[in-house]
Amino acid sequence: MTVVEHQGQTDAPRPAPPPHWRPRTDPVPLLPDAEPYRLLGVAAAPAKPGARRTKASAKKSPAAAADPALLRRLYAELVRGRRYNAQATALTRQGRLAVYPSTTGQEAAEIAAALVLQDQDWLFPSYRDTLAVVARGVDPLETLTLLRGDKHTGYDPHATRVAPLSTPLATHLPHAVGLAHAARLRGDDVVALAMCGDGGTSEGDFHEALNFAAVWQAPVVFLVQNNGYAISVPLDKQTAAPSLAHKAVGYGMPGRLVDGNDVLALHEVLGEAVLRARTGGGPTLVEAVTYRLDAHTNADDATRYREAEEVEVWRAHDPVRLLERELLALGILDEDAIDAERERAEEFAAGLRARLNADADPHPEELFAHVYATPTPHLAEQAEQLRAEREAEAEGAAHDDAATHDDERESGR
Ligand SMILES: Cc1ncc(C[n+]2csc(CCOP(=O)(O)OP(=O)(O)O)c2C)c(N)n1
C-alpha cells in the first residue's frame, strides 16, 4: 500500500505531540526473556552431542549456589504434591470427590507460588491450584471440601490468607488487585499473588485486573500457568501475542517468561516479583510454561485433542525428576533420602484417604452461612424457608412414628 500525504500538508510544521502521545515508559525493560528462564540442568546440559554430564559440571550449575535447605524443601513439596494429585484423582474414582483438576506436571509452579509468600501475604488460587493452597499450609482435607461438594469453600480465607478456589475463570484477579491496593492504602505490608491458566488470560477480568494493578502500582504478582490448553482449546486459539508474558508490556508492567517445570527458576523469578511488589515497585506478570500431564479433570478425555507423543515429550521434562536429578548430582540427595521422602508422601496420602473416606455430615442450613458478610433479604428468606421445611418434616416424622406406635399397640403387636 502506498501512503499519499495530503496535498499542501507536506511542508506544514507538525505540532509538538501532547504528552499523552509519547511513550509513558520505555517498553524494552518490561519485555520478557526471549526464552523461558531456567536454572535447573543449565550447566549440566552436555556441551557437545554425546558428552557426559559429570558431578563437576553439575557443581557449576546455578542450583549449586542455592540454599541446600531450600532445595530439600522444594523437593519434599514436589514429591508430596505429586502424591497428593494421584491420591485426589483416585478419590474421584471412588466417588469420594465430585471432581479433581489435577496439577500433575505443574507441581513446580504450584509449590514455588506458595513458598515465595510471607505469612501476611495473600494467595488467590484458581480451582486447579489446590496444591499451592496445601503448600501454603491449609489443611489438605479442607482444600478438597469444595471439590467434594460439601461446602462453598472449606477453609476460612481470613485465617489462612488464601482466597477461596475460584471456579469462574479470572474473577479472582480483580479481587487480588483490590485487596492489594487496599492494603497499600492502609500501609499494610501485604502482597497478593494471583494464579490463573492460559485460558484465563482471554477473560475480561484478566485485562481489567492487570490494567488497574499497573495504574495503581498495586503490590500484586500475576502467575499464569500456561499448560497449553484451556480444556481442549490450544493456546494459539487464545492469543496471537508472542507469549502471554508479552501482554504485561501493554499494561506497563514487567513480564517474565519462566520454565514452569523448573521449580528453582520459578522460586527466583516469583521471589523477585514479590519483593518488587513489597517494596513499591508495582505488579509483575509471570508466565510459567508448563504442561498438565493428566486430563483437564477426571471427567475429561484428553486423547480427543492431544497426541500421546506430545505428552511423552513433557513427561521427559518432569518437574520432580528435573530437581531430583540435579540434587543427586550435587550430592544434596541420595537414593535413601529420596525413598524417605516418598515414604513421607505415602503416609500423607494414607492420612488424607482415611479422612476423606469418612462420610461428611454438613448441616444444610450452613449453605447460607458464608455467602455474604451481611445476608441479603432474599437469602435470609430462603434460609428461613429451608429451616421451616426441615422443622415441618421433623414434626411430620415424629407424628408418623407416634401413629405407627399407636397402631402397633391397638393391634396388640
Ligand atoms: C468465566 C468462565 N467461563 C468458562 C468456564 C468453563 N471452564 C472451566 S475450565 C475452563 C478452561 C480453563 O483453562 P485455563 O484457564 O487454561 O486453565 P487450566 O484448566 O488449563 O488450568 C473453562 C473454559 C469457567 N469456569 N468460567
Tab-separated table of C-alpha atoms and ligand atoms in Angstrom:
chain	number	residue	atom	x	y	z
A	1	MET	CA	0.000	0.000	0.000
A	2	THR	CA	1.349	3.468	-0.905
A	3	VAL	CA	0.843	6.202	1.657
A	4	VAL	CA	-0.013	9.548	-0.011
A	5	GLU	CA	0.447	12.706	2.045
A	6	HIS	CA	-2.492	15.132	1.795
A	7	GLN	CA	-1.761	17.914	-0.667
A	8	GLY	CA	-0.467	21.110	0.872
A	9	GLN	CA	0.345	19.410	4.183
A	10	THR	CA	3.806	18.047	3.382
A	11	ASP	CA	5.711	21.179	4.378
A	12	ALA	CA	3.400	22.271	7.175
A	13	PRO	CA	5.163	22.326	10.568
A	14	ARG	CA	3.942	19.479	12.726
A	15	PRO	CA	2.691	20.445	16.160
A	16	ALA	CA	4.614	19.061	19.101
A	17	PRO	CA	2.737	15.992	20.347
A	18	PRO	CA	0.793	16.438	23.544
A	19	PRO	CA	2.199	14.418	26.443
A	20	HIS	CA	-0.201	11.520	26.061
A	21	TRP	CA	1.233	10.804	22.610
A	22	ARG	CA	4.642	9.986	23.995
A	23	PRO	CA	5.512	6.604	25.458
A	24	ARG	CA	4.881	6.858	29.179
A	25	THR	CA	7.637	4.413	29.907
A	26	ASP	CA	10.415	2.667	27.997
A	27	PRO	CA	8.812	-0.648	26.981
A	28	VAL	CA	12.100	-2.509	26.454
A	29	PRO	CA	12.910	-3.204	30.140
A	30	LEU	CA	9.380	-4.562	30.545
A	31	LEU	CA	9.819	-7.183	27.820
A	32	PRO	CA	10.047	-10.804	28.931
A	33	ASP	CA	13.026	-13.078	28.449
A	34	ALA	CA	13.460	-14.313	24.857
A	35	GLU	CA	13.454	-17.906	26.121
A	36	PRO	CA	11.824	-19.290	29.263
A	37	TYR	CA	14.199	-18.594	32.172
A	38	ARG	CA	15.878	-21.746	33.510
A	39	LEU	CA	18.237	-22.692	36.318
A	40	LEU	CA	17.936	-26.473	36.672
A	41	GLY	CA	20.016	-28.564	34.333
A	42	VAL	CA	21.502	-25.493	32.712
A	43	ALA	CA	25.225	-26.061	33.163
A	44	ALA	CA	24.621	-29.777	33.280
A	45	ALA	CA	23.483	-29.929	29.663
A	46	PRO	CA	26.077	-31.742	27.534
A	47	ALA	CA	28.414	-29.265	25.856
A	48	LYS	CA	28.669	-31.436	22.744
A	49	PRO	CA	26.441	-34.196	21.470
A	50	GLY	CA	27.435	-37.327	23.324
A	51	ALA	CA	29.341	-35.500	26.091
A	52	ARG	CA	28.613	-36.924	29.542
A	53	ARG	CA	27.329	-34.855	32.410
A	54	THR	CA	29.702	-35.105	35.370
A	55	LYS	CA	29.442	-34.136	39.014
A	56	ALA	CA	31.894	-31.331	38.332
A	57	SER	CA	29.754	-29.837	35.572
A	58	ALA	CA	26.657	-30.112	37.757
A	59	LYS	CA	28.510	-28.278	40.526
A	60	LYS	CA	28.767	-25.291	38.232
A	61	SER	CA	25.005	-25.227	37.811
A	62	PRO	CA	23.120	-22.290	39.329
A	63	ALA	CA	21.462	-24.754	41.713
A	64	ALA	CA	24.843	-25.255	43.375
A	65	ALA	CA	24.650	-21.672	44.627
A	66	ALA	CA	21.158	-22.093	46.113
A	67	ASP	CA	20.498	-22.784	49.803
A	68	PRO	CA	20.516	-26.614	50.225
A	69	ALA	CA	17.727	-26.382	52.840
A	70	LEU	CA	15.526	-24.570	50.317
A	71	LEU	CA	16.339	-27.158	47.639
A	72	ARG	CA	15.404	-30.009	50.004
A	73	ARG	CA	12.175	-28.265	50.980
A	74	LEU	CA	11.256	-27.690	47.328
A	75	TYR	CA	11.922	-31.339	46.586
A	76	ALA	CA	9.860	-32.569	49.548
A	77	GLU	CA	6.929	-30.381	48.485
A	78	LEU	CA	7.152	-31.592	44.879
A	79	VAL	CA	7.131	-35.247	45.922
A	80	ARG	CA	4.225	-34.696	48.313
A	81	GLY	CA	2.388	-32.679	45.654
A	82	ARG	CA	2.767	-35.411	43.060
A	83	ARG	CA	1.358	-37.937	45.555
A	84	TYR	CA	-1.476	-35.597	46.532
A	85	ASN	CA	-2.513	-35.292	42.865
A	86	ALA	CA	-2.534	-39.072	42.447
A	87	GLN	CA	-4.478	-39.566	45.673
A	88	ALA	CA	-7.102	-36.944	44.898
A	89	THR	CA	-7.604	-38.376	41.395
A	90	ALA	CA	-8.042	-41.863	42.891
A	91	LEU	CA	-10.637	-40.490	45.310
A	92	THR	CA	-12.746	-39.234	42.378
A	93	ARG	CA	-12.862	-42.808	41.059
A	94	GLN	CA	-14.166	-43.977	44.422
A	95	GLY	CA	-16.854	-41.286	44.439
A	96	ARG	CA	-15.273	-39.538	47.421
A	97	LEU	CA	-14.582	-36.386	45.396
A	98	ALA	CA	-17.008	-34.986	42.825
A	99	VAL	CA	-14.215	-33.702	40.602
A	100	TYR	CA	-10.467	-33.070	40.715
A	101	PRO	CA	-8.462	-30.814	38.393
A	102	SER	CA	-5.003	-32.332	38.633
A	103	THR	CA	-1.723	-30.418	38.562
A	104	THR	CA	0.424	-33.445	37.767
A	105	GLY	CA	3.280	-31.974	35.729
A	106	GLN	CA	2.588	-28.495	37.074
A	107	GLU	CA	3.703	-29.051	40.662
A	108	ALA	CA	6.694	-26.717	40.350
A	109	ALA	CA	4.579	-23.632	39.685
A	110	GLU	CA	2.188	-24.563	42.496
A	111	ILE	CA	4.928	-25.052	45.075
A	112	ALA	CA	7.003	-22.021	44.102
A	113	ALA	CA	3.921	-19.782	44.270
A	114	ALA	CA	3.131	-20.867	47.823
A	115	LEU	CA	6.695	-20.726	49.091
A	116	VAL	CA	7.566	-17.205	47.981
A	117	LEU	CA	4.829	-15.655	50.112
A	118	GLN	CA	5.183	-14.465	53.693
A	119	ASP	CA	2.534	-15.176	56.327
A	120	GLN	CA	0.855	-11.788	55.956
A	121	ASP	CA	0.531	-12.117	52.156
A	122	TRP	CA	-2.483	-13.431	50.265
A	123	LEU	CA	-2.806	-16.200	47.709
A	124	PHE	CA	-5.636	-16.059	45.150
A	125	PRO	CA	-5.894	-19.535	43.597
A	126	SER	CA	-7.970	-20.870	40.710
A	127	TYR	CA	-9.869	-24.184	41.002
A	128	ARG	CA	-6.729	-26.043	39.820
A	129	ASP	CA	-4.406	-24.673	42.479
A	130	THR	CA	-5.173	-26.928	45.444
A	131	LEU	CA	-1.513	-27.852	45.666
A	132	ALA	CA	-0.438	-24.250	46.153
A	133	VAL	CA	-3.127	-23.963	48.834
A	134	VAL	CA	-1.846	-27.069	50.656
A	135	ALA	CA	1.777	-25.913	50.362
A	136	ARG	CA	0.684	-22.596	51.890
A	137	GLY	CA	-0.400	-24.555	54.956
A	138	VAL	CA	-4.142	-25.091	54.559
A	139	ASP	CA	-5.426	-28.448	55.856
A	140	PRO	CA	-5.389	-30.747	52.769
A	141	LEU	CA	-8.832	-32.107	53.631
A	142	GLU	CA	-10.315	-28.614	53.833
A	143	THR	CA	-8.688	-27.786	50.493
A	144	LEU	CA	-10.764	-30.562	48.926
A	145	THR	CA	-14.071	-29.744	50.623
A	146	LEU	CA	-15.327	-27.620	47.723
A	147	LEU	CA	-14.399	-30.353	45.240
A	148	ARG	CA	-16.214	-32.877	47.391
A	149	GLY	CA	-19.333	-30.746	47.067
A	150	ASP	CA	-19.939	-30.283	50.789
A	151	LYS	CA	-19.427	-26.575	51.262
A	152	HIS	CA	-18.728	-23.397	49.366
A	153	THR	CA	-15.076	-23.166	50.325
A	154	GLY	CA	-13.935	-25.497	53.058
A	155	TYR	CA	-11.420	-23.252	54.787
A	156	ASP	CA	-11.543	-19.839	56.394
A	157	PRO	CA	-9.891	-17.487	53.857
A	158	HIS	CA	-9.062	-14.928	56.537
A	159	ALA	CA	-7.399	-17.435	58.865
A	160	THR	CA	-5.191	-18.775	56.106
A	161	ARG	CA	-4.892	-15.711	53.866
A	162	VAL	CA	-5.906	-17.886	50.950
A	163	ALA	CA	-8.912	-16.715	48.924
A	164	PRO	CA	-11.485	-19.385	48.000
A	165	LEU	CA	-10.627	-21.583	44.994
A	166	SER	CA	-12.109	-19.655	42.060
A	167	THR	CA	-14.138	-21.775	39.651
A	168	PRO	CA	-15.193	-18.907	37.360
A	169	LEU	CA	-12.098	-18.116	35.301
A	170	ALA	CA	-10.153	-14.988	36.315
A	171	THR	CA	-12.854	-13.439	38.521
A	172	HIS	CA	-10.439	-13.616	41.462
A	173	LEU	CA	-7.802	-11.488	39.712
A	174	PRO	CA	-9.575	-8.127	40.245
A	175	HIS	CA	-10.207	-9.259	43.846
A	176	ALA	CA	-6.458	-9.726	44.317
A	177	VAL	CA	-5.800	-6.262	42.926
A	178	GLY	CA	-8.468	-4.704	45.151
A	179	LEU	CA	-7.093	-6.389	48.261
A	180	ALA	CA	-3.507	-5.427	47.459
A	181	HIS	CA	-4.447	-1.844	46.650
A	182	ALA	CA	-6.466	-1.520	49.851
A	183	ALA	CA	-3.594	-2.951	51.898
A	184	ARG	CA	-1.213	-0.434	50.390
A	185	LEU	CA	-3.575	2.459	51.124
A	186	ARG	CA	-3.709	1.286	54.729
A	187	GLY	CA	0.065	0.963	54.903
A	188	ASP	CA	-0.068	-2.813	55.473
A	189	ASP	CA	2.857	-4.917	54.274
A	190	VAL	CA	0.821	-7.290	52.089
A	191	VAL	CA	1.473	-8.759	48.648
A	192	ALA	CA	-1.202	-10.670	46.711
A	193	LEU	CA	-0.207	-13.458	44.348
A	194	ALA	CA	-2.981	-14.422	41.923
A	195	MET	CA	-2.929	-17.539	39.740
A	196	CYS	CA	-4.758	-18.398	36.530
A	197	GLY	CA	-4.379	-20.584	33.441
A	198	ASP	CA	-3.666	-19.652	29.827
A	199	GLY	CA	-7.395	-19.748	29.082
A	200	GLY	CA	-7.999	-17.316	31.936
A	201	THR	CA	-5.995	-14.670	30.062
A	202	SER	CA	-8.798	-14.445	27.476
A	203	GLU	CA	-11.269	-13.278	30.127
A	204	GLY	CA	-12.146	-9.617	30.531
A	205	ASP	CA	-11.373	-9.836	34.243
A	206	PHE	CA	-7.737	-10.672	33.451
A	207	HIS	CA	-7.328	-7.468	31.444
A	208	GLU	CA	-9.178	-5.282	33.937
A	209	ALA	CA	-7.085	-6.677	36.767
A	210	LEU	CA	-3.768	-6.091	35.011
A	211	ASN	CA	-4.759	-2.636	33.887
A	212	PHE	CA	-5.734	-1.400	37.328
A	213	ALA	CA	-2.870	-3.159	39.047
A	214	ALA	CA	-0.434	-1.220	36.849
A	215	VAL	CA	-2.297	2.088	37.074
A	216	TRP	CA	-2.420	1.838	40.870
A	217	GLN	CA	1.020	0.201	41.148
A	218	ALA	CA	-0.662	-2.351	43.378
A	219	PRO	CA	1.547	-4.943	45.126
A	220	VAL	CA	0.325	-7.897	43.049
A	221	VAL	CA	2.010	-10.730	41.229
A	222	PHE	CA	0.069	-12.473	38.458
A	223	LEU	CA	1.146	-16.035	37.763
A	224	VAL	CA	-0.188	-17.581	34.562
A	225	GLN	CA	0.344	-21.318	34.291
A	226	ASN	CA	0.449	-21.848	30.570
A	227	ASN	CA	-0.208	-25.572	30.241
A	228	GLY	CA	-1.042	-25.300	26.565
A	229	TYR	CA	-4.778	-25.970	26.753
A	230	ALA	CA	-7.948	-24.477	28.146
A	231	ILE	CA	-9.717	-27.834	28.450
A	232	SER	CA	-9.415	-28.726	24.724
A	233	VAL	CA	-8.638	-25.277	23.296
A	234	PRO	CA	-4.941	-24.862	22.417
A	235	LEU	CA	-3.021	-21.689	23.184
A	236	ASP	CA	-2.907	-20.433	19.581
A	237	LYS	CA	-6.692	-20.142	19.687
A	238	GLN	CA	-6.438	-17.963	22.809
A	239	THR	CA	-3.864	-15.392	21.750
A	240	ALA	CA	-1.820	-14.002	18.876
A	241	ALA	CA	0.714	-12.420	21.265
A	242	PRO	CA	4.344	-13.651	21.066
A	243	SER	CA	3.885	-15.014	24.577
A	244	LEU	CA	1.443	-14.445	27.423
A	245	ALA	CA	4.220	-12.637	29.311
A	246	HIS	CA	4.378	-10.065	26.499
A	247	LYS	CA	0.894	-8.916	27.452
A	248	ALA	CA	2.419	-7.263	30.509
A	249	VAL	CA	4.097	-4.585	28.405
A	250	GLY	CA	0.792	-3.248	27.109
A	251	TYR	CA	-0.303	-2.544	30.666
A	252	GLY	CA	3.014	-1.053	31.730
A	253	MET	CA	4.346	-3.795	33.971
A	254	PRO	CA	7.257	-6.195	33.501
A	255	GLY	CA	6.590	-9.631	32.033
A	256	ARG	CA	8.717	-12.676	32.872
A	257	LEU	CA	8.776	-15.921	30.940
A	258	VAL	CA	9.905	-18.895	33.007
A	259	ASP	CA	10.285	-22.626	32.527
A	260	GLY	CA	7.273	-23.679	34.576
A	261	ASN	CA	8.770	-27.082	35.364
A	262	ASP	CA	11.912	-25.572	36.875
A	263	VAL	CA	10.982	-25.006	40.489
A	264	LEU	CA	14.199	-23.153	41.282
A	265	ALA	CA	13.856	-20.701	38.384
A	266	LEU	CA	10.236	-20.089	39.382
A	267	HIS	CA	11.171	-19.593	43.011
A	268	GLU	CA	13.730	-16.977	41.988
A	269	VAL	CA	11.531	-15.128	39.481
A	270	LEU	CA	8.410	-15.149	41.656
A	271	GLY	CA	10.516	-14.191	44.672
A	272	GLU	CA	11.893	-11.180	42.805
A	273	ALA	CA	8.389	-10.201	41.689
A	274	VAL	CA	7.049	-10.459	45.257
A	275	LEU	CA	9.944	-8.368	46.569
A	276	ARG	CA	9.388	-5.797	43.849
A	277	ALA	CA	5.702	-5.567	44.781
A	278	ARG	CA	6.523	-5.379	48.507
A	279	THR	CA	8.984	-2.540	48.021
A	280	GLY	CA	6.633	-0.348	45.986
A	281	GLY	CA	7.760	-1.448	42.504
A	282	GLY	CA	4.257	-2.453	41.410
A	283	PRO	CA	2.896	-5.555	39.708
A	284	THR	CA	4.587	-8.207	37.554
A	285	LEU	CA	3.127	-10.774	35.157
A	286	VAL	CA	4.901	-14.132	35.248
A	287	GLU	CA	4.170	-16.773	32.622
A	288	ALA	CA	5.165	-20.295	33.619
A	289	VAL	CA	5.450	-22.542	30.566
A	290	THR	CA	4.358	-25.956	31.782
A	291	TYR	CA	2.138	-28.925	30.903
A	292	ARG	CA	-0.717	-30.771	32.564
A	293	LEU	CA	0.165	-34.450	32.154
A	294	ASP	CA	-3.280	-35.547	33.371
A	295	ALA	CA	-6.513	-34.616	31.622
A	296	HIS	CA	-8.236	-31.286	32.409
A	297	THR	CA	-10.171	-33.069	35.158
A	298	ASN	CA	-11.018	-36.695	35.864
A	299	ALA	CA	-14.194	-36.105	33.770
A	300	ASP	CA	-12.267	-35.150	30.604
A	301	ASP	CA	-10.905	-37.296	27.760
A	302	ALA	CA	-7.659	-35.591	26.709
A	303	THR	CA	-6.961	-38.123	23.931
A	304	ARG	CA	-9.605	-36.317	21.856
A	305	TYR	CA	-7.478	-33.199	21.459
A	306	ARG	CA	-3.809	-34.022	22.096
A	307	GLU	CA	-1.395	-36.672	20.873
A	308	ALA	CA	0.277	-39.208	23.152
A	309	GLU	CA	3.683	-38.188	21.696
A	310	GLU	CA	3.191	-34.633	22.925
A	311	VAL	CA	2.504	-35.877	26.440
A	312	GLU	CA	5.625	-38.049	26.332
A	313	VAL	CA	7.815	-35.070	25.387
A	314	TRP	CA	6.625	-33.277	28.504
A	315	ARG	CA	6.882	-36.369	30.673
A	316	ALA	CA	10.597	-36.306	29.872
A	317	HIS	CA	10.707	-32.764	31.277
A	318	ASP	CA	9.071	-33.753	34.554
A	319	PRO	CA	9.444	-31.121	37.314
A	320	VAL	CA	10.054	-33.661	40.080
A	321	ARG	CA	12.685	-35.584	38.101
A	322	LEU	CA	14.308	-32.341	36.954
A	323	LEU	CA	15.066	-31.278	40.524
A	324	GLU	CA	15.795	-34.820	41.678
A	325	ARG	CA	18.481	-35.307	39.022
A	326	GLU	CA	20.139	-32.019	39.923
A	327	LEU	CA	20.119	-32.705	43.655
A	328	LEU	CA	21.526	-36.196	43.144
A	329	ALA	CA	24.321	-34.742	41.020
A	330	LEU	CA	25.032	-32.087	43.638
A	331	GLY	CA	25.079	-34.687	46.416
A	332	ILE	CA	22.248	-32.900	48.239
A	333	LEU	CA	20.073	-36.007	47.861
A	334	ASP	CA	20.886	-39.694	47.702
A	335	GLU	CA	18.675	-42.697	46.963
A	336	ASP	CA	17.923	-43.241	50.678
A	337	ALA	CA	16.794	-39.637	51.091
A	338	ILE	CA	14.572	-39.983	48.021
A	339	ASP	CA	12.999	-43.170	49.420
A	340	ALA	CA	12.424	-41.449	52.761
A	341	GLU	CA	10.676	-38.544	51.054
A	342	ARG	CA	8.455	-40.907	49.065
A	343	GLU	CA	7.624	-42.766	52.268
A	344	ARG	CA	6.572	-39.499	53.925
A	345	ALA	CA	4.389	-38.717	50.912
A	346	GLU	CA	2.747	-42.165	51.208
A	347	GLU	CA	1.920	-41.513	54.860
A	348	PHE	CA	0.484	-38.142	53.942
A	349	ALA	CA	-1.698	-39.752	51.232
A	350	ALA	CA	-2.869	-42.501	53.602
A	351	GLY	CA	-3.949	-39.880	56.149
A	352	LEU	CA	-5.821	-37.902	53.525
A	353	ARG	CA	-7.501	-41.065	52.208
A	354	ALA	CA	-8.638	-42.117	55.653
A	355	ARG	CA	-10.107	-38.701	56.394
A	356	LEU	CA	-11.899	-38.482	53.053
A	357	ASN	CA	-13.293	-41.988	53.420
A	358	ALA	CA	-15.217	-40.850	56.483
A	359	ASP	CA	-18.650	-39.523	55.460
A	360	ALA	CA	-19.072	-35.794	55.795
A	361	ASP	CA	-22.116	-34.563	57.701
A	362	PRO	CA	-22.654	-30.972	56.619
A	363	HIS	CA	-25.618	-29.094	58.111
A	364	PRO	CA	-27.981	-27.973	55.283
A	365	GLU	CA	-28.527	-24.544	56.842
A	366	GLU	CA	-24.789	-23.861	56.753
A	367	LEU	CA	-25.188	-23.398	52.993
A	368	PHE	CA	-26.352	-19.861	53.684
A	369	ALA	CA	-23.774	-19.001	56.315
A	370	HIS	CA	-20.764	-17.714	54.365
A	371	VAL	CA	-22.253	-16.298	51.163
A	372	TYR	CA	-22.312	-12.626	52.166
A	373	ALA	CA	-20.913	-10.830	55.212
A	374	THR	CA	-24.479	-9.485	55.675
A	375	PRO	CA	-27.036	-11.884	54.167
A	376	THR	CA	-29.348	-10.345	51.551
A	377	PRO	CA	-33.113	-10.349	52.394
A	378	HIS	CA	-33.636	-12.851	49.581
A	379	LEU	CA	-31.050	-15.237	51.021
A	380	ALA	CA	-32.387	-14.804	54.567
A	381	GLU	CA	-35.862	-15.673	53.244
A	382	GLN	CA	-34.559	-18.842	51.557
A	383	ALA	CA	-32.709	-19.862	54.720
A	384	GLU	CA	-35.898	-19.343	56.757
A	385	GLN	CA	-37.921	-21.342	54.225
A	386	LEU	CA	-35.489	-24.260	54.453
A	387	ARG	CA	-35.488	-24.102	58.258
A	388	ALA	CA	-39.327	-24.162	58.352
A	389	GLU	CA	-39.488	-27.061	55.864
A	390	ARG	CA	-36.995	-29.106	57.845
A	391	GLU	CA	-38.903	-28.403	61.068
A	392	ALA	CA	-42.204	-29.435	59.461
A	393	GLU	CA	-40.558	-32.594	58.103
A	394	ALA	CA	-39.202	-33.441	61.530
A	395	GLU	CA	-42.640	-32.865	63.107
A	396	GLY	CA	-44.278	-34.987	60.401
A	397	ALA	CA	-41.789	-37.785	61.012
A	398	ALA	CA	-42.392	-37.630	64.779
A	399	HIS	CA	-46.166	-37.720	64.163
A	400	ASP	CA	-45.809	-40.751	61.832
A	401	ASP	CA	-43.697	-42.545	64.425
A	402	ALA	CA	-46.293	-41.898	67.134
A	403	ALA	CA	-49.128	-43.133	64.843
A	404	THR	CA	-47.240	-46.322	63.993
A	405	HIS	CA	-46.624	-46.872	67.686
A	406	ASP	CA	-50.408	-46.448	68.466
A	407	ASP	CA	-51.383	-48.846	65.641
A	408	GLU	CA	-48.976	-51.444	66.958
A	409	ARG	CA	-50.385	-51.091	70.493
A	410	GLU	CA	-54.012	-51.371	69.294
A	411	SER	CA	-53.302	-54.458	67.208
A	412	GLY	CA	-51.565	-55.970	70.248
A	413	ARG	CA	-48.256	-56.365	68.417
B	1	LIG	C1	-15.958	-17.457	33.338
B	1	LIG	C2	-15.850	-18.912	32.976
B	1	LIG	N1	-16.070	-19.299	31.698
B	1	LIG	C3	-15.986	-20.603	31.363
B	1	LIG	C4	-15.703	-21.538	32.308
B	1	LIG	C5	-15.644	-23.019	31.933
B	1	LIG	N2	-14.257	-23.501	32.027
B	1	LIG	C6	-13.854	-24.210	33.096
B	1	LIG	S1	-12.242	-24.612	32.999
B	1	LIG	C7	-12.073	-23.867	31.501
B	1	LIG	C8	-10.730	-23.849	30.801
B	1	LIG	C9	-9.712	-23.108	31.580
B	1	LIG	O1	-8.444	-23.210	31.022
B	1	LIG	P1	-7.197	-22.467	31.628
B	1	LIG	O2	-7.562	-21.089	32.040
B	1	LIG	O3	-6.090	-22.593	30.655
B	1	LIG	O4	-6.877	-23.254	32.959
B	1	LIG	P2	-6.486	-24.766	33.154
B	1	LIG	O5	-7.770	-25.511	33.441
B	1	LIG	O6	-5.791	-25.261	31.952
B	1	LIG	O7	-5.632	-24.768	34.357
B	1	LIG	C10	-13.276	-23.309	31.088
B	1	LIG	C11	-13.459	-22.584	29.812
B	1	LIG	C12	-15.495	-21.097	33.645
B	1	LIG	N3	-15.190	-21.927	34.626
B	1	LIG	N4	-15.572	-19.783	33.947
